[in-house]
mmCIF file of C-alpha atoms in Angstrom:
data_model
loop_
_atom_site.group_PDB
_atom_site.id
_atom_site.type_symbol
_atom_site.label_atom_id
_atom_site.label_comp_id
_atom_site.label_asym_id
_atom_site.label_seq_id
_atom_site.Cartn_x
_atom_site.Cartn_y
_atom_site.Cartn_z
ATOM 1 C CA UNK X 1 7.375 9.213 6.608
ATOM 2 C CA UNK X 2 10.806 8.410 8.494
ATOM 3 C CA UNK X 3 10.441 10.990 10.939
ATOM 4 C CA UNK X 4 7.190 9.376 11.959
ATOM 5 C CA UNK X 5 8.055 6.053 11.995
ATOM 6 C CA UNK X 6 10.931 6.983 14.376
ATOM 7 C CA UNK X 7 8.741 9.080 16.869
ATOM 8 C CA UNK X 8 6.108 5.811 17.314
ATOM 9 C CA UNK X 9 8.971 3.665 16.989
ATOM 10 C CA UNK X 10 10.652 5.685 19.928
ATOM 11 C CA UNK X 11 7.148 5.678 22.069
ATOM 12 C CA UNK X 12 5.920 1.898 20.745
ATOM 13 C CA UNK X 13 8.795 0.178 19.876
ATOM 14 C CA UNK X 14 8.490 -2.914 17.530
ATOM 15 C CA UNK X 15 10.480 -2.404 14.486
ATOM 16 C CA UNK X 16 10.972 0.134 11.816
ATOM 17 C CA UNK X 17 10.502 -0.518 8.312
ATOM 18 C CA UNK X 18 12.816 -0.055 6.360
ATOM 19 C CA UNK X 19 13.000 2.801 4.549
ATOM 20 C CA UNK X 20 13.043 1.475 0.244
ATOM 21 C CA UNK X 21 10.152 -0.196 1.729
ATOM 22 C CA UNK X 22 7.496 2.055 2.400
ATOM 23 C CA UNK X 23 4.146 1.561 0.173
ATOM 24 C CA UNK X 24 0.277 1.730 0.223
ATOM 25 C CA UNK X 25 -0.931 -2.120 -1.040
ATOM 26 C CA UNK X 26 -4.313 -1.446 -3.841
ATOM 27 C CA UNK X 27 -4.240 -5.634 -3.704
ATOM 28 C CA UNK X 28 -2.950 -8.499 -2.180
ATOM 29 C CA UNK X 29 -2.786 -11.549 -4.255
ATOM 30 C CA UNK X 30 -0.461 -13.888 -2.370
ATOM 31 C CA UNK X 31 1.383 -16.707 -4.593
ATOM 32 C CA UNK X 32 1.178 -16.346 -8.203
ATOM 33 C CA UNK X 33 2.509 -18.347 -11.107
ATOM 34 C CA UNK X 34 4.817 -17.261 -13.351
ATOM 35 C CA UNK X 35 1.662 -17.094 -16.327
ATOM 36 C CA UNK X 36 0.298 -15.117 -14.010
ATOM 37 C CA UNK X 37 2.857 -12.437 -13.691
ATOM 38 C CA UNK X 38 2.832 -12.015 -17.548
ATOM 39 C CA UNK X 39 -0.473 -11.221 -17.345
ATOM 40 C CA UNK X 40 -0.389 -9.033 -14.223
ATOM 41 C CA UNK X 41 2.464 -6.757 -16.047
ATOM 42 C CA UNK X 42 0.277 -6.201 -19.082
ATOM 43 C CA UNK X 43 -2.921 -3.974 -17.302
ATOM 44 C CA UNK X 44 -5.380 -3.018 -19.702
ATOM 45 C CA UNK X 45 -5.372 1.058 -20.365
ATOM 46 C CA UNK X 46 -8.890 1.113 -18.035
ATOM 47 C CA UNK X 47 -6.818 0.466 -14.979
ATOM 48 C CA UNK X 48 -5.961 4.062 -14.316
ATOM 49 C CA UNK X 49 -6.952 6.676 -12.638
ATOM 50 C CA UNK X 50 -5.768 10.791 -12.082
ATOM 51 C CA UNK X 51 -2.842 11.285 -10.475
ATOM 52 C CA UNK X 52 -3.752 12.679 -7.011
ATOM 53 C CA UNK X 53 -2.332 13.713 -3.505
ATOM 54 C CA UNK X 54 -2.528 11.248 -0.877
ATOM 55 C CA UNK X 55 -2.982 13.403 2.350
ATOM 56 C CA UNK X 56 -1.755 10.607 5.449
ATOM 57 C CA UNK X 57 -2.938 12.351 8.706
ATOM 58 C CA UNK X 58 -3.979 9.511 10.665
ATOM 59 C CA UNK X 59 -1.667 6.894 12.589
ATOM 60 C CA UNK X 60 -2.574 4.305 15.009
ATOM 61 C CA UNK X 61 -1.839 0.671 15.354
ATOM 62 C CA UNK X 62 -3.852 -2.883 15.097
ATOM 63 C CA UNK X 63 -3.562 -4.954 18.061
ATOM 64 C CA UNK X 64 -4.198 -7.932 16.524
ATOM 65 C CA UNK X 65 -0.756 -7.906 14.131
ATOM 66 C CA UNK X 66 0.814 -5.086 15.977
ATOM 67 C CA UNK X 67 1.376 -2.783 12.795
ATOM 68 C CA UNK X 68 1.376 0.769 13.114
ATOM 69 C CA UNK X 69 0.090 2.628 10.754
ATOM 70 C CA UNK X 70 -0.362 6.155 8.552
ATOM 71 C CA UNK X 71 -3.559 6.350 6.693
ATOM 72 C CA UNK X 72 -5.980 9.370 4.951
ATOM 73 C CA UNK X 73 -8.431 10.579 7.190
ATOM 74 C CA UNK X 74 -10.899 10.453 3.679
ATOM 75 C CA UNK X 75 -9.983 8.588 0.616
ATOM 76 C CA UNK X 76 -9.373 10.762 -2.503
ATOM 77 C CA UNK X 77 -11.505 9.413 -5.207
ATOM 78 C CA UNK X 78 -8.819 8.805 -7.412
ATOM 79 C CA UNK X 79 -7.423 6.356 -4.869
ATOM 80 C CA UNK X 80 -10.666 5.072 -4.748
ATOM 81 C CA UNK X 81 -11.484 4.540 -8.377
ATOM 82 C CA UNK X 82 -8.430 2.717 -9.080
ATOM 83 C CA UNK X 83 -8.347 0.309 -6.420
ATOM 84 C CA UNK X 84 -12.416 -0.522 -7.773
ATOM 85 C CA UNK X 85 -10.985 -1.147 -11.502
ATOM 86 C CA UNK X 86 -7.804 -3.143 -10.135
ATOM 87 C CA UNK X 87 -9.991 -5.431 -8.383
ATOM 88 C CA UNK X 88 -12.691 -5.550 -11.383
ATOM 89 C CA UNK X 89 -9.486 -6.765 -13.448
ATOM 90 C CA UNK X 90 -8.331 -8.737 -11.343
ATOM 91 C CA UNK X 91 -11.484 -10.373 -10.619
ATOM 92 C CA UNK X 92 -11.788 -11.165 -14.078
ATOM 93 C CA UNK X 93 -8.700 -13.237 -14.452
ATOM 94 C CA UNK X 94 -9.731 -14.823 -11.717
ATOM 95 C CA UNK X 95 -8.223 -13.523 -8.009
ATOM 96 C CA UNK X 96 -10.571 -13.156 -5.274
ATOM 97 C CA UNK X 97 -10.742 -10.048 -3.612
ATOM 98 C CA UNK X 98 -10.528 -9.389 0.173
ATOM 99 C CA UNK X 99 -13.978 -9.122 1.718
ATOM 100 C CA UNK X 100 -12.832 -7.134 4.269
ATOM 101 C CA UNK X 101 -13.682 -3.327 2.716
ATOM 102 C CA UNK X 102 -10.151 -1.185 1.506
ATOM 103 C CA UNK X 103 -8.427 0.626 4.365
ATOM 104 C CA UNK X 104 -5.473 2.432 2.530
ATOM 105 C CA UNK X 105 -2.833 2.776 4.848
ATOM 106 C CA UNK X 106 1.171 2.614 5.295
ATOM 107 C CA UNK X 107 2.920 -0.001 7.838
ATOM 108 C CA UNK X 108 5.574 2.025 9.321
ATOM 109 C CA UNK X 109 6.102 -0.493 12.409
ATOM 110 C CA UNK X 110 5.405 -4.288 12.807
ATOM 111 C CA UNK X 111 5.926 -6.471 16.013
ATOM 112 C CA UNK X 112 4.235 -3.485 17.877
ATOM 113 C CA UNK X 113 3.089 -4.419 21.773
ATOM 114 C CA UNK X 114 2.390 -1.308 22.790
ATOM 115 C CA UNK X 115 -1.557 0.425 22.388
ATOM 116 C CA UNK X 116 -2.069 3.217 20.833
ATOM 117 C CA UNK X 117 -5.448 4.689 19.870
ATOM 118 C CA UNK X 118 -6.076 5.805 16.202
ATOM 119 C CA UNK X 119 -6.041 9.771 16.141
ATOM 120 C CA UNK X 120 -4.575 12.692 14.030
ATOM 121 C CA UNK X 121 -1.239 13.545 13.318
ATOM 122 C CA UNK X 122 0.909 16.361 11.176
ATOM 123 C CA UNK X 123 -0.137 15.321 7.676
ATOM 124 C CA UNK X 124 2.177 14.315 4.947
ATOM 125 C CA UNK X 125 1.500 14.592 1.694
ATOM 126 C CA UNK X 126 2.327 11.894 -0.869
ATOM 127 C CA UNK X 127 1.740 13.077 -4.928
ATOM 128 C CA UNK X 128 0.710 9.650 -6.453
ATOM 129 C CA UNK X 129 1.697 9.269 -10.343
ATOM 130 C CA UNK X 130 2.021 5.720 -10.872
ATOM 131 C CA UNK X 131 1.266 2.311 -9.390
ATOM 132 C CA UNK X 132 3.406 -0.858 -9.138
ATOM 133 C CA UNK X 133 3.566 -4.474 -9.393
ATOM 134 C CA UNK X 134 5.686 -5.547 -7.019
ATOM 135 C CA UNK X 135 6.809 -9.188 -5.491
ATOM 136 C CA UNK X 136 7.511 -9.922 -1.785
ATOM 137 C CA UNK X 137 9.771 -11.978 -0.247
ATOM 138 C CA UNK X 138 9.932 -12.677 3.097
ATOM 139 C CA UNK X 139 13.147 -12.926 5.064
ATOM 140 C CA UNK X 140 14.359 -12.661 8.534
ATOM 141 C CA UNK X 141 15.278 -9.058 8.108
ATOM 142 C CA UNK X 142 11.771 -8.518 6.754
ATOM 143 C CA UNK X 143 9.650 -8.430 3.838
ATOM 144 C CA UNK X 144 12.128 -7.888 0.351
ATOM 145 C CA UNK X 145 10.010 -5.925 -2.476
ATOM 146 C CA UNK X 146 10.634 -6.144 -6.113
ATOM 147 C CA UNK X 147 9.046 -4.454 -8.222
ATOM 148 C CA UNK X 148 8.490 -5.617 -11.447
ATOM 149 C CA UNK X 149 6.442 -3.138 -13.887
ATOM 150 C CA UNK X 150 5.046 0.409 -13.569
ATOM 151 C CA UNK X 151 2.057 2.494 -14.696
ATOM 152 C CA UNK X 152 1.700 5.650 -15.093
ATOM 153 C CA UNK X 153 -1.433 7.409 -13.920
ATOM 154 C CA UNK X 154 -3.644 9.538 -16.195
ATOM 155 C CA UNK X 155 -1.510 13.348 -16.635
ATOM 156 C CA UNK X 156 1.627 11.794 -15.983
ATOM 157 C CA UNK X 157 4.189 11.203 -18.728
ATOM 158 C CA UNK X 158 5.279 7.841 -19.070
#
């Protein structure tokens, strides 16, 4: 994903993220307590899905927060199926979800001013075997991410 984020970086500008913090976000859940975060790092078993390949061949960037962007041009269902029983979880102790409907994707720039229409690129491929819970921080060099538990997906050893 670096030698993307350097070619829009190069043509765009804005700045690059930094590399240890590259991820795809299944949910968003802003401040939580630390009762919470017990909770959050004990999933039940039916949030899991396969393991699957992520295939990122799109790129563009949102005007309105100036992030550029690598997404799938089509969702695998995997991805798909766990996001849907994160949410149903998370639902159920409470969160609310995001209205707005899932668009998987990877920030590679923020602060972006210059356009750039969505549209194909060389795909990567990313083999997905686990999910994280992971806190941000926000500092002036940019969001910090610590992760604090991980699950395995279904076929991978834990």
């Amino acid at each position: 994903m670096g030698a993307h984020g350097a070619r829009l970086e190069a043509v765009l500008g804005g700045r690059l993220a930094r590399p240890g913090t590259l991820h795809l976000t299944l949910a968003f859940l802003g401040e939580v307590g630390c009762a919470s975060l017990a909770q959050l790092a004990a999933p039940p078993p039916a949030v899991s899905a396969p393991c699957f390949d992520l295939r990122l061949d799109r790129c563009g960037v949102w005007p309105h927060n100036g992030i550029a962007w690598l997404a799938p041009a089509s969702m695998p269902p995997a991805l798909a199926l766990l996001q849907q029983r994160l949410w149903s979880w998370l639902e159920s102790l409470g969160f609310a979800s995001d209205p707005r409907a899932f668009r998987p994707h990877v920030s590679l720039l923020r602060r972006v001013r210059a356009p750039m229409a969505e549209g194909a690129i060389e795909p990567l491929a990313w083999s997905v075997r686990h999910w994280c819970l992971v806190r941000s921080r926000l500092s002036p060099q940019g969001a910090d991410y610590e992760p604090l538990a991980r699950f395995a997906l279904q076929g991978e050893d834990r």
